[in-house]
Amino acid sequence: MNSDLHKLQPYPFEKLAKLKAGVTPPTDLDHIAFSIGEPKHPSPAFVMDELTRNLDKLANYPTTAGTIELRQTIADWATRRFKLQSGSLTGADNVLPVLGTREAIFAFTQCAIDRAPADGETPLLLAPNPFYQIYEGAAYLSGAEPHYLSCTADNNFVPDFDAVPDAVWQRCQLLFLCSPSNPTGAVTDAATLAKLIALSDQHDFIIASDECYSEIYFDEAQPPVGLLEVCAQLGRHDYKNCMVFHSLSKRSNLPGLRSGFVAGDADLIKPFASYRTYHGSAMSLPIQLASIAAWNDEAHVLENRDMYREKFAAVVEILEPVMDVKSPDAGFYLWAGTPIADDLFTQGLFEQQNMTVLPGSYVSREDQEGNLPGAGRVRMALVATLDECIEGAWRIRRYVESLKD
């Protein structure tokens, strides 16, 4: 077996299950889960209809690259959404459909990392901290060493890239961004992205931007900026060394469809496509056709954002008087400070209120200075109905107030 497998840490929800084991919550309260980022809004009916209309096409093997219709639909969507130069992002050269961003992030890392660089040093994969744990596992199994970039209130939950030493940049082969961030909700601005593109030129590393929360935001006039968008602003219409990852899971409430895409530098897409031919990750034709329908419609995405706006406004109003919490830049998570240790807070909340949140320390690692950026915070996913989110917020408030008695 791969000797790097032992480096993999338990997934956050495995740790959460152990934390809750042996704790008996009140039976008179229904359980409310703010812990898992699984969208609960209804999936669009027209997408489901398109899927069922084409079930007969399960009799056909799909190609690894997907149909040109799907790839061009995605290219056209990205061009509209991120104001790209017309024709600079094409379905033929710059886009690959993937079975959700999780598998794509992991697979792309295996392609991007050179296990035997000329300098003989172990390659580095830089990632935000706290983070989506796939970045870490992908690093270890590709032969890279993860290097964590702390995201705290002091830096508005965006890494201080200026503090990264040149020696680290020189060893970096792959930089992962997550904007809007899971779990903090912070958005990396255009100036920072432009700075990172310049660093990529200087030190020759790939930027992989996980943007799967990009379509959940609160100000219609200011959608989160994307990496390819900044490339276009800089006149880099070849998107050199830049890759973005998007999904229908959050945008369209279709997590079970397992449909997303990778787009960017054609010189990176081509070898990744070759890898995926062996990897065996091809999207079935019914899912491709349903995905085309989803990417071509924005009305359901706007309705989705409206529902999240309403929930965040209500929940923040309830919690703000008793907790360190504010609305994020984007996404559907609240990254809230806790009055006691985050794991004890989570355990006590479950015991008293039959409610689950995720300890921030479970999605964080000690950085190079020994700090744990996720400690003292919990991640709350506001994915349930408005009424359930409001009820959950009041339960959390009552629990916090009980800690002061």
PDB file of N, CA and C in Angstrom, residues 144-240:
ATOM      1  N   ALA A 144       3.759  15.588  -2.004  1.00  0.00           N
ATOM      2  CA  ALA A 144       4.071  16.952  -1.574  1.00  0.00           C
ATOM      3  C   ALA A 144       3.906  17.088  -0.067  1.00  0.00           C
ATOM      4  N   GLU A 145       4.425  18.174   0.443  1.00  0.00           N
ATOM      5  CA  GLU A 145       4.269  18.523   1.849  1.00  0.00           C
ATOM      6  C   GLU A 145       3.334  19.724   1.941  1.00  0.00           C
ATOM      7  N   PRO A 146       2.229  19.624   2.708  1.00  0.00           N
ATOM      8  CA  PRO A 146       1.360  20.792   2.839  1.00  0.00           C
ATOM      9  C   PRO A 146       2.017  21.882   3.673  1.00  0.00           C
ATOM     10  N   HIS A 147       1.858  23.101   3.232  1.00  0.00           N
ATOM     11  CA  HIS A 147       2.364  24.275   3.957  1.00  0.00           C
ATOM     12  C   HIS A 147       1.152  25.172   4.191  1.00  0.00           C
ATOM     13  N   TYR A 148       0.832  25.396   5.472  1.00  0.00           N
ATOM     14  CA  TYR A 148      -0.432  26.042   5.819  1.00  0.00           C
ATOM     15  C   TYR A 148      -0.280  27.557   5.955  1.00  0.00           C
ATOM     16  N   LEU A 149      -1.244  28.282   5.412  1.00  0.00           N
ATOM     17  CA  LEU A 149      -1.271  29.736   5.445  1.00  0.00           C
ATOM     18  C   LEU A 149      -2.455  30.161   6.313  1.00  0.00           C
ATOM     19  N   SER A 150      -2.156  30.675   7.486  1.00  0.00           N
ATOM     20  CA  SER A 150      -3.195  30.930   8.484  1.00  0.00           C
ATOM     21  C   SER A 150      -4.142  32.048   8.063  1.00  0.00           C
ATOM     22  N   CYS A 151      -5.417  31.802   8.306  1.00  0.00           N
ATOM     23  CA  CYS A 151      -6.478  32.776   8.043  1.00  0.00           C
ATOM     24  C   CYS A 151      -7.151  33.104   9.377  1.00  0.00           C
ATOM     25  N   THR A 152      -6.938  34.317   9.860  1.00  0.00           N
ATOM     26  CA  THR A 152      -7.456  34.727  11.158  1.00  0.00           C
ATOM     27  C   THR A 152      -8.197  36.052  11.026  1.00  0.00           C
ATOM     28  N   ALA A 153      -8.831  36.450  12.116  1.00  0.00           N
ATOM     29  CA  ALA A 153      -9.534  37.733  12.111  1.00  0.00           C
ATOM     30  C   ALA A 153      -8.560  38.877  11.841  1.00  0.00           C
ATOM     31  N   ASP A 154      -7.303  38.719  12.259  1.00  0.00           N
ATOM     32  CA  ASP A 154      -6.308  39.786  12.066  1.00  0.00           C
ATOM     33  C   ASP A 154      -6.025  40.053  10.595  1.00  0.00           C
ATOM     34  N   ASN A 155      -6.141  39.024   9.738  1.00  0.00           N
ATOM     35  CA  ASN A 155      -5.928  39.243   8.305  1.00  0.00           C
ATOM     36  C   ASN A 155      -7.223  39.103   7.504  1.00  0.00           C
ATOM     37  N   ASN A 156      -8.363  39.308   8.216  1.00  0.00           N
ATOM     38  CA  ASN A 156      -9.685  39.216   7.573  1.00  0.00           C
ATOM     39  C   ASN A 156      -9.901  37.869   6.900  1.00  0.00           C
ATOM     40  N   PHE A 157      -9.254  36.849   7.473  1.00  0.00           N
ATOM     41  CA  PHE A 157      -9.419  35.458   7.052  1.00  0.00           C
ATOM     42  C   PHE A 157      -8.929  35.182   5.629  1.00  0.00           C
ATOM     43  N   VAL A 158      -8.022  36.030   5.158  1.00  0.00           N
ATOM     44  CA  VAL A 158      -7.309  35.795   3.899  1.00  0.00           C
ATOM     45  C   VAL A 158      -5.833  35.732   4.236  1.00  0.00           C
ATOM     46  N   PRO A 159      -5.104  34.717   3.773  1.00  0.00           N
ATOM     47  CA  PRO A 159      -3.693  34.591   4.152  1.00  0.00           C
ATOM     48  C   PRO A 159      -2.892  35.854   3.868  1.00  0.00           C
ATOM     49  N   ASP A 160      -1.903  36.098   4.730  1.00  0.00           N
ATOM     50  CA  ASP A 160      -0.969  37.195   4.508  1.00  0.00           C
ATOM     51  C   ASP A 160       0.130  36.675   3.573  1.00  0.00           C
ATOM     52  N   PHE A 161      -0.118  36.783   2.298  1.00  0.00           N
ATOM     53  CA  PHE A 161       0.828  36.239   1.324  1.00  0.00           C
ATOM     54  C   PHE A 161       2.159  36.981   1.336  1.00  0.00           C
ATOM     55  N   ASP A 162       2.159  38.245   1.780  1.00  0.00           N
ATOM     56  CA  ASP A 162       3.410  39.003   1.847  1.00  0.00           C
ATOM     57  C   ASP A 162       4.365  38.432   2.885  1.00  0.00           C
ATOM     58  N   ALA A 163       3.812  37.692   3.859  1.00  0.00           N
ATOM     59  CA  ALA A 163       4.641  37.134   4.931  1.00  0.00           C
ATOM     60  C   ALA A 163       5.267  35.793   4.552  1.00  0.00           C
ATOM     61  N   VAL A 164       4.915  35.271   3.380  1.00  0.00           N
ATOM     62  CA  VAL A 164       5.463  33.978   2.954  1.00  0.00           C
ATOM     63  C   VAL A 164       6.888  34.188   2.446  1.00  0.00           C
ATOM     64  N   PRO A 165       7.859  33.489   3.008  1.00  0.00           N
ATOM     65  CA  PRO A 165       9.254  33.691   2.577  1.00  0.00           C
ATOM     66  C   PRO A 165       9.475  33.257   1.126  1.00  0.00           C
ATOM     67  N   ASP A 166      10.435  33.880   0.482  1.00  0.00           N
ATOM     68  CA  ASP A 166      10.783  33.518  -0.889  1.00  0.00           C
ATOM     69  C   ASP A 166      11.167  32.043  -1.006  1.00  0.00           C
ATOM     70  N   ALA A 167      11.816  31.520   0.026  1.00  0.00           N
ATOM     71  CA  ALA A 167      12.239  30.119  -0.010  1.00  0.00           C
ATOM     72  C   ALA A 167      11.039  29.178  -0.086  1.00  0.00           C
ATOM     73  N   VAL A 168       9.924  29.588   0.531  1.00  0.00           N
ATOM     74  CA  VAL A 168       8.698  28.780   0.467  1.00  0.00           C
ATOM     75  C   VAL A 168       8.085  28.880  -0.924  1.00  0.00           C
ATOM     76  N   TRP A 169       8.022  30.098  -1.445  1.00  0.00           N
ATOM     77  CA  TRP A 169       7.493  30.260  -2.797  1.00  0.00           C
ATOM     78  C   TRP A 169       8.323  29.460  -3.805  1.00  0.00           C
ATOM     79  N   GLN A 170       9.624  29.426  -3.610  1.00  0.00           N
ATOM     80  CA  GLN A 170      10.487  28.737  -4.546  1.00  0.00           C
ATOM     81  C   GLN A 170      10.233  27.239  -4.551  1.00  0.00           C
ATOM     82  N   ARG A 171       9.856  26.674  -3.405  1.00  0.00           N
ATOM     83  CA  ARG A 171       9.539  25.238  -3.328  1.00  0.00           C
ATOM     84  C   ARG A 171       8.085  24.941  -3.677  1.00  0.00           C
ATOM     85  N   CYS A 172       7.260  25.979  -3.742  1.00  0.00           N
ATOM     86  CA  CYS A 172       5.833  25.779  -4.015  1.00  0.00           C
ATOM     87  C   CYS A 172       5.628  25.307  -5.455  1.00  0.00           C
ATOM     88  N   GLN A 173       4.894  24.222  -5.609  1.00  0.00           N
ATOM     89  CA  GLN A 173       4.495  23.782  -6.948  1.00  0.00           C
ATOM     90  C   GLN A 173       3.016  24.056  -7.204  1.00  0.00           C
ATOM     91  N   LEU A 174       2.235  24.108  -6.129  1.00  0.00           N
ATOM     92  CA  LEU A 174       0.788  24.274  -6.284  1.00  0.00           C
ATOM     93  C   LEU A 174       0.265  25.089  -5.109  1.00  0.00           C
ATOM     94  N   LEU A 175      -0.453  26.163  -5.417  1.00  0.00           N
ATOM     95  CA  LEU A 175      -1.106  26.998  -4.409  1.00  0.00           C
ATOM     96  C   LEU A 175      -2.605  26.813  -4.523  1.00  0.00           C
ATOM     97  N   PHE A 176      -3.239  26.356  -3.451  1.00  0.00           N
ATOM     98  CA  PHE A 176      -4.697  26.265  -3.427  1.00  0.00           C
ATOM     99  C   PHE A 176      -5.283  27.503  -2.776  1.00  0.00           C
ATOM    100  N   LEU A 177      -6.251  28.080  -3.445  1.00  0.00           N
ATOM    101  CA  LEU A 177      -7.076  29.138  -2.889  1.00  0.00           C
ATOM    102  C   LEU A 177      -8.490  28.589  -2.719  1.00  0.00           C
ATOM    103  N   CYS A 178      -9.220  29.148  -1.778  1.00  0.00           N
ATOM    104  CA  CYS A 178     -10.635  28.806  -1.637  1.00  0.00           C
ATOM    105  C   CYS A 178     -11.378  30.111  -1.426  1.00  0.00           C
ATOM    106  N   SER A 179     -12.033  30.580  -2.481  1.00  0.00           N
ATOM    107  CA  SER A 179     -12.687  31.879  -2.434  1.00  0.00           C
ATOM    108  C   SER A 179     -13.983  31.837  -3.229  1.00  0.00           C
ATOM    109  N   PRO A 180     -15.115  32.075  -2.553  1.00  0.00           N
ATOM    110  CA  PRO A 180     -15.325  32.276  -1.123  1.00  0.00           C
ATOM    111  C   PRO A 180     -14.862  31.072  -0.307  1.00  0.00           C
ATOM    112  N   SER A 181     -14.392  31.362   0.899  1.00  0.00           N
ATOM    113  CA  SER A 181     -13.732  30.349   1.700  1.00  0.00           C
ATOM    114  C   SER A 181     -14.709  29.411   2.408  1.00  0.00           C
ATOM    115  N   ASN A 182     -14.332  28.149   2.423  1.00  0.00           N
ATOM    116  CA  ASN A 182     -14.876  27.169   3.362  1.00  0.00           C
ATOM    117  C   ASN A 182     -13.779  26.970   4.408  1.00  0.00           C
ATOM    118  N   PRO A 183     -13.956  27.418   5.663  1.00  0.00           N
ATOM    119  CA  PRO A 183     -15.220  27.721   6.325  1.00  0.00           C
ATOM    120  C   PRO A 183     -15.502  29.197   6.588  1.00  0.00           C
ATOM    121  N   THR A 184     -14.569  30.117   6.295  1.00  0.00           N
ATOM    122  CA  THR A 184     -14.698  31.476   6.830  1.00  0.00           C
ATOM    123  C   THR A 184     -15.638  32.370   6.039  1.00  0.00           C
ATOM    124  N   GLY A 185     -15.877  32.047   4.760  1.00  0.00           N
ATOM    125  CA  GLY A 185     -16.710  32.893   3.912  1.00  0.00           C
ATOM    126  C   GLY A 185     -15.986  34.092   3.337  1.00  0.00           C
ATOM    127  N   ALA A 186     -14.670  34.208   3.588  1.00  0.00           N
ATOM    128  CA  ALA A 186     -13.917  35.357   3.077  1.00  0.00           C
ATOM    129  C   ALA A 186     -13.687  35.226   1.579  1.00  0.00           C
ATOM    130  N   VAL A 187     -13.669  36.364   0.890  1.00  0.00           N
ATOM    131  CA  VAL A 187     -13.405  36.424  -0.551  1.00  0.00           C
ATOM    132  C   VAL A 187     -12.052  37.077  -0.771  1.00  0.00           C
ATOM    133  N   THR A 188     -11.227  36.451  -1.575  1.00  0.00           N
ATOM    134  CA  THR A 188      -9.923  37.010  -1.947  1.00  0.00           C
ATOM    135  C   THR A 188     -10.134  38.059  -3.037  1.00  0.00           C
ATOM    136  N   ASP A 189      -9.631  39.270  -2.806  1.00  0.00           N
ATOM    137  CA  ASP A 189      -9.931  40.364  -3.737  1.00  0.00           C
ATOM    138  C   ASP A 189      -9.025  40.329  -4.971  1.00  0.00           C
ATOM    139  N   ALA A 190      -9.364  41.181  -5.937  1.00  0.00           N
ATOM    140  CA  ALA A 190      -8.669  41.174  -7.233  1.00  0.00           C
ATOM    141  C   ALA A 190      -7.204  41.563  -7.093  1.00  0.00           C
ATOM    142  N   ALA A 191      -6.904  42.522  -6.219  1.00  0.00           N
ATOM    143  CA  ALA A 191      -5.519  42.952  -6.055  1.00  0.00           C
ATOM    144  C   ALA A 191      -4.653  41.811  -5.526  1.00  0.00           C
ATOM    145  N   THR A 192      -5.196  41.040  -4.592  1.00  0.00           N
ATOM    146  CA  THR A 192      -4.445  39.909  -4.048  1.00  0.00           C
ATOM    147  C   THR A 192      -4.245  38.840  -5.106  1.00  0.00           C
ATOM    148  N   LEU A 193      -5.275  38.577  -5.889  1.00  0.00           N
ATOM    149  CA  LEU A 193      -5.144  37.579  -6.950  1.00  0.00           C
ATOM    150  C   LEU A 193      -4.103  38.018  -7.980  1.00  0.00           C
ATOM    151  N   ALA A 194      -4.086  39.294  -8.309  1.00  0.00           N
ATOM    152  CA  ALA A 194      -3.084  39.796  -9.255  1.00  0.00           C
ATOM    153  C   ALA A 194      -1.671  39.617  -8.694  1.00  0.00           C
ATOM    154  N   LYS A 195      -1.509  39.863  -7.397  1.00  0.00           N
ATOM    155  CA  LYS A 195      -0.212  39.666  -6.748  1.00  0.00           C
ATOM    156  C   LYS A 195       0.217  38.199  -6.825  1.00  0.00           C
ATOM    157  N   LEU A 196      -0.725  37.287  -6.620  1.00  0.00           N
ATOM    158  CA  LEU A 196      -0.410  35.863  -6.661  1.00  0.00           C
ATOM    159  C   LEU A 196      -0.053  35.414  -8.073  1.00  0.00           C
ATOM    160  N   ILE A 197      -0.715  35.978  -9.054  1.00  0.00           N
ATOM    161  CA  ILE A 197      -0.372  35.652 -10.448  1.00  0.00           C
ATOM    162  C   ILE A 197       1.061  36.087 -10.747  1.00  0.00           C
ATOM    163  N   ALA A 198       1.457  37.254 -10.253  1.00  0.00           N
ATOM    164  CA  ALA A 198       2.832  37.716 -10.445  1.00  0.00           C
ATOM    165  C   ALA A 198       3.826  36.790  -9.740  1.00  0.00           C
ATOM    166  N   LEU A 199       3.476  36.333  -8.549  1.00  0.00           N
ATOM    167  CA  LEU A 199       4.339  35.392  -7.833  1.00  0.00           C
ATOM    168  C   LEU A 199       4.435  34.063  -8.571  1.00  0.00           C
ATOM    169  N   SER A 200       3.329  33.643  -9.180  1.00  0.00           N
ATOM    170  CA  SER A 200       3.335  32.418  -9.973  1.00  0.00           C
ATOM    171  C   SER A 200       4.299  32.541 -11.155  1.00  0.00           C
ATOM    172  N   ASP A 201       4.304  33.713 -11.786  1.00  0.00           N
ATOM    173  CA  ASP A 201       5.251  33.955 -12.875  1.00  0.00           C
ATOM    174  C   ASP A 201       6.688  33.897 -12.373  1.00  0.00           C
ATOM    175  N   GLN A 202       6.911  34.509 -11.221  1.00  0.00           N
ATOM    176  CA  GLN A 202       8.272  34.611 -10.683  1.00  0.00           C
ATOM    177  C   GLN A 202       8.821  33.257 -10.245  1.00  0.00           C
ATOM    178  N   HIS A 203       7.956  32.439  -9.618  1.00  0.00           N
ATOM    179  CA  HIS A 203       8.434  31.187  -9.009  1.00  0.00           C
ATOM    180  C   HIS A 203       7.921  29.933  -9.725  1.00  0.00           C
ATOM    181  N   ASP A 204       7.130  30.112 -10.767  1.00  0.00           N
ATOM    182  CA  ASP A 204       6.675  29.005 -11.607  1.00  0.00           C
ATOM    183  C   ASP A 204       5.905  27.944 -10.824  1.00  0.00           C
ATOM    184  N   PHE A 205       4.785  28.366 -10.217  1.00  0.00           N
ATOM    185  CA  PHE A 205       3.881  27.413  -9.597  1.00  0.00           C
ATOM    186  C   PHE A 205       2.478  27.594 -10.160  1.00  0.00           C
ATOM    187  N   ILE A 206       1.637  26.594  -9.955  1.00  0.00           N
ATOM    188  CA  ILE A 206       0.247  26.618 -10.434  1.00  0.00           C
ATOM    189  C   ILE A 206      -0.653  27.170  -9.334  1.00  0.00           C
ATOM    190  N   ILE A 207      -1.610  27.989  -9.728  1.00  0.00           N
ATOM    191  CA  ILE A 207      -2.645  28.461  -8.805  1.00  0.00           C
ATOM    192  C   ILE A 207      -3.922  27.698  -9.113  1.00  0.00           C
ATOM    193  N   ALA A 208      -4.453  27.021  -8.108  1.00  0.00           N
ATOM    194  CA  ALA A 208      -5.704  26.272  -8.241  1.00  0.00           C
ATOM    195  C   ALA A 208      -6.730  26.928  -7.327  1.00  0.00           C
ATOM    196  N   SER A 209      -7.734  27.545  -7.911  1.00  0.00           N
ATOM    197  CA  SER A 209      -8.714  28.304  -7.141  1.00  0.00           C
ATOM    198  C   SER A 209     -10.028  27.537  -7.041  1.00  0.00           C
ATOM    199  N   ASP A 210     -10.337  27.119  -5.830  1.00  0.00           N
ATOM    200  CA  ASP A 210     -11.582  26.413  -5.533  1.00  0.00           C
ATOM    201  C   ASP A 210     -12.669  27.466  -5.339  1.00  0.00           C
ATOM    202  N   GLU A 211     -13.559  27.583  -6.332  1.00  0.00           N
ATOM    203  CA  GLU A 211     -14.567  28.651  -6.340  1.00  0.00           C
ATOM    204  C   GLU A 211     -15.986  28.101  -6.291  1.00  0.00           C
ATOM    205  N   CYS A 212     -16.161  26.956  -5.634  1.00  0.00           N
ATOM    206  CA  CYS A 212     -17.470  26.300  -5.715  1.00  0.00           C
ATOM    207  C   CYS A 212     -18.563  27.024  -4.928  1.00  0.00           C
ATOM    208  N   TYR A 213     -18.197  28.025  -4.103  1.00  0.00           N
ATOM    209  CA  TYR A 213     -19.212  28.833  -3.393  1.00  0.00           C
ATOM    210  C   TYR A 213     -19.415  30.190  -4.058  1.00  0.00           C
ATOM    211  N   SER A 214     -18.880  30.380  -5.250  1.00  0.00           N
ATOM    212  CA  SER A 214     -18.852  31.712  -5.849  1.00  0.00           C
ATOM    213  C   SER A 214     -20.226  32.270  -6.189  1.00  0.00           C
ATOM    214  N   GLU A 215     -21.226  31.417  -6.289  1.00  0.00           N
ATOM    215  CA  GLU A 215     -22.549  31.900  -6.700  1.00  0.00           C
ATOM    216  C   GLU A 215     -23.503  32.114  -5.529  1.00  0.00           C
ATOM    217  N   ILE A 216     -22.987  32.023  -4.303  1.00  0.00           N
ATOM    218  CA  ILE A 216     -23.788  32.345  -3.118  1.00  0.00           C
ATOM    219  C   ILE A 216     -23.181  33.586  -2.487  1.00  0.00           C
ATOM    220  N   TYR A 217     -23.837  34.728  -2.701  1.00  0.00           N
ATOM    221  CA  TYR A 217     -23.335  35.997  -2.180  1.00  0.00           C
ATOM    222  C   TYR A 217     -24.513  36.897  -1.899  1.00  0.00           C
ATOM    223  N   PHE A 218     -24.250  38.062  -1.301  1.00  0.00           N
ATOM    224  CA  PHE A 218     -25.330  38.864  -0.737  1.00  0.00           C
ATOM    225  C   PHE A 218     -25.594  40.169  -1.477  1.00  0.00           C
ATOM    226  N   ASP A 219     -24.603  40.684  -2.180  1.00  0.00           N
ATOM    227  CA  ASP A 219     -24.755  41.931  -2.920  1.00  0.00           C
ATOM    228  C   ASP A 219     -24.755  41.611  -4.408  1.00  0.00           C
ATOM    229  N   GLU A 220     -25.909  41.757  -5.042  1.00  0.00           N
ATOM    230  CA  GLU A 220     -26.021  41.421  -6.464  1.00  0.00           C
ATOM    231  C   GLU A 220     -25.105  42.284  -7.333  1.00  0.00           C
ATOM    232  N   ALA A 221     -24.744  43.447  -6.838  1.00  0.00           N
ATOM    233  CA  ALA A 221     -23.883  44.339  -7.623  1.00  0.00           C
ATOM    234  C   ALA A 221     -22.403  43.988  -7.487  1.00  0.00           C
ATOM    235  N   GLN A 222     -22.075  43.099  -6.529  1.00  0.00           N
ATOM    236  CA  GLN A 222     -20.668  42.773  -6.297  1.00  0.00           C
ATOM    237  C   GLN A 222     -20.481  41.267  -6.101  1.00  0.00           C
ATOM    238  N   PRO A 223     -20.621  40.486  -7.169  1.00  0.00           N
ATOM    239  CA  PRO A 223     -20.338  39.054  -7.042  1.00  0.00           C
ATOM    240  C   PRO A 223     -18.866  38.816  -6.766  1.00  0.00           C
ATOM    241  N   PRO A 224     -18.508  37.738  -6.084  1.00  0.00           N
ATOM    242  CA  PRO A 224     -17.105  37.465  -5.801  1.00  0.00           C
ATOM    243  C   PRO A 224     -16.275  37.409  -7.084  1.00  0.00           C
ATOM    244  N   VAL A 225     -15.106  38.011  -7.043  1.00  0.00           N
ATOM    245  CA  VAL A 225     -14.219  37.995  -8.193  1.00  0.00           C
ATOM    246  C   VAL A 225     -13.596  36.606  -8.328  1.00  0.00           C
ATOM    247  N   GLY A 226     -13.310  36.193  -9.554  1.00  0.00           N
ATOM    248  CA  GLY A 226     -12.699  34.892  -9.796  1.00  0.00           C
ATOM    249  C   GLY A 226     -11.286  35.026 -10.339  1.00  0.00           C
ATOM    250  N   LEU A 227     -10.522  33.940 -10.233  1.00  0.00           N
ATOM    251  CA  LEU A 227      -9.136  33.955 -10.691  1.00  0.00           C
ATOM    252  C   LEU A 227      -9.036  34.237 -12.187  1.00  0.00           C
ATOM    253  N   LEU A 228      -9.883  33.594 -12.998  1.00  0.00           N
ATOM    254  CA  LEU A 228      -9.826  33.833 -14.443  1.00  0.00           C
ATOM    255  C   LEU A 228     -10.246  35.259 -14.779  1.00  0.00           C
ATOM    256  N   GLU A 229     -11.131  35.807 -13.984  1.00  0.00           N
ATOM    257  CA  GLU A 229     -11.561  37.194 -14.183  1.00  0.00           C
ATOM    258  C   GLU A 229     -10.381  38.148 -14.023  1.00  0.00           C
ATOM    259  N   VAL A 230      -9.553  37.902 -13.017  1.00  0.00           N
ATOM    260  CA  VAL A 230      -8.389  38.761 -12.810  1.00  0.00           C
ATOM    261  C   VAL A 230      -7.366  38.532 -13.920  1.00  0.00           C
ATOM    262  N   CYS A 231      -7.232  37.287 -14.364  1.00  0.00           N
ATOM    263  CA  CYS A 231      -6.372  37.046 -15.537  1.00  0.00           C
ATOM    264  C   CYS A 231      -6.818  37.919 -16.703  1.00  0.00           C
ATOM    265  N   ALA A 232      -8.115  37.960 -16.951  1.00  0.00           N
ATOM    266  CA  ALA A 232      -8.638  38.761 -18.059  1.00  0.00           C
ATOM    267  C   ALA A 232      -8.349  40.246 -17.853  1.00  0.00           C
ATOM    268  N   GLN A 233      -8.503  40.717 -16.608  1.00  0.00           N
ATOM    269  CA  GLN A 233      -8.213  42.124 -16.315  1.00  0.00           C
ATOM    270  C   GLN A 233      -6.758  42.466 -16.597  1.00  0.00           C
ATOM    271  N   LEU A 234      -5.873  41.471 -16.408  1.00  0.00           N
ATOM    272  CA  LEU A 234      -4.446  41.679 -16.633  1.00  0.00           C
ATOM    273  C   LEU A 234      -4.036  41.434 -18.086  1.00  0.00           C
ATOM    274  N   GLY A 235      -5.012  41.060 -18.927  1.00  0.00           N
ATOM    275  CA  GLY A 235      -4.712  40.769 -20.322  1.00  0.00           C
ATOM    276  C   GLY A 235      -4.085  39.411 -20.543  1.00  0.00           C
ATOM    277  N   ARG A 236      -4.187  38.531 -19.542  1.00  0.00           N
ATOM    278  CA  ARG A 236      -3.606  37.182 -19.646  1.00  0.00           C
ATOM    279  C   ARG A 236      -4.700  36.227 -20.143  1.00  0.00           C
ATOM    280  N   HIS A 237      -4.984  36.310 -21.395  1.00  0.00           N
ATOM    281  CA  HIS A 237      -6.104  35.554 -21.937  1.00  0.00           C
ATOM    282  C   HIS A 237      -5.759  34.099 -22.219  1.00  0.00           C
ATOM    283  N   ASP A 238      -4.510  33.711 -21.922  1.00  0.00           N
ATOM    284  CA  ASP A 238      -4.160  32.287 -21.991  1.00  0.00           C
ATOM    285  C   ASP A 238      -4.293  31.617 -20.622  1.00  0.00           C
ATOM    286  N   TYR A 239      -4.562  32.428 -19.565  1.00  0.00           N
ATOM    287  CA  TYR A 239      -4.781  31.919 -18.193  1.00  0.00           C
ATOM    288  C   TYR A 239      -3.603  31.071 -17.703  1.00  0.00           C
ATOM    289  N   LYS A 240      -2.405  31.463 -18.091  1.00  0.00           N
ATOM    290  CA  LYS A 240      -1.196  30.688 -17.792  1.00  0.00           C
ATOM    291  C   LYS A 240      -1.099  30.338 -16.308  1.00  0.00           C
TER     292      LYS A 240
END
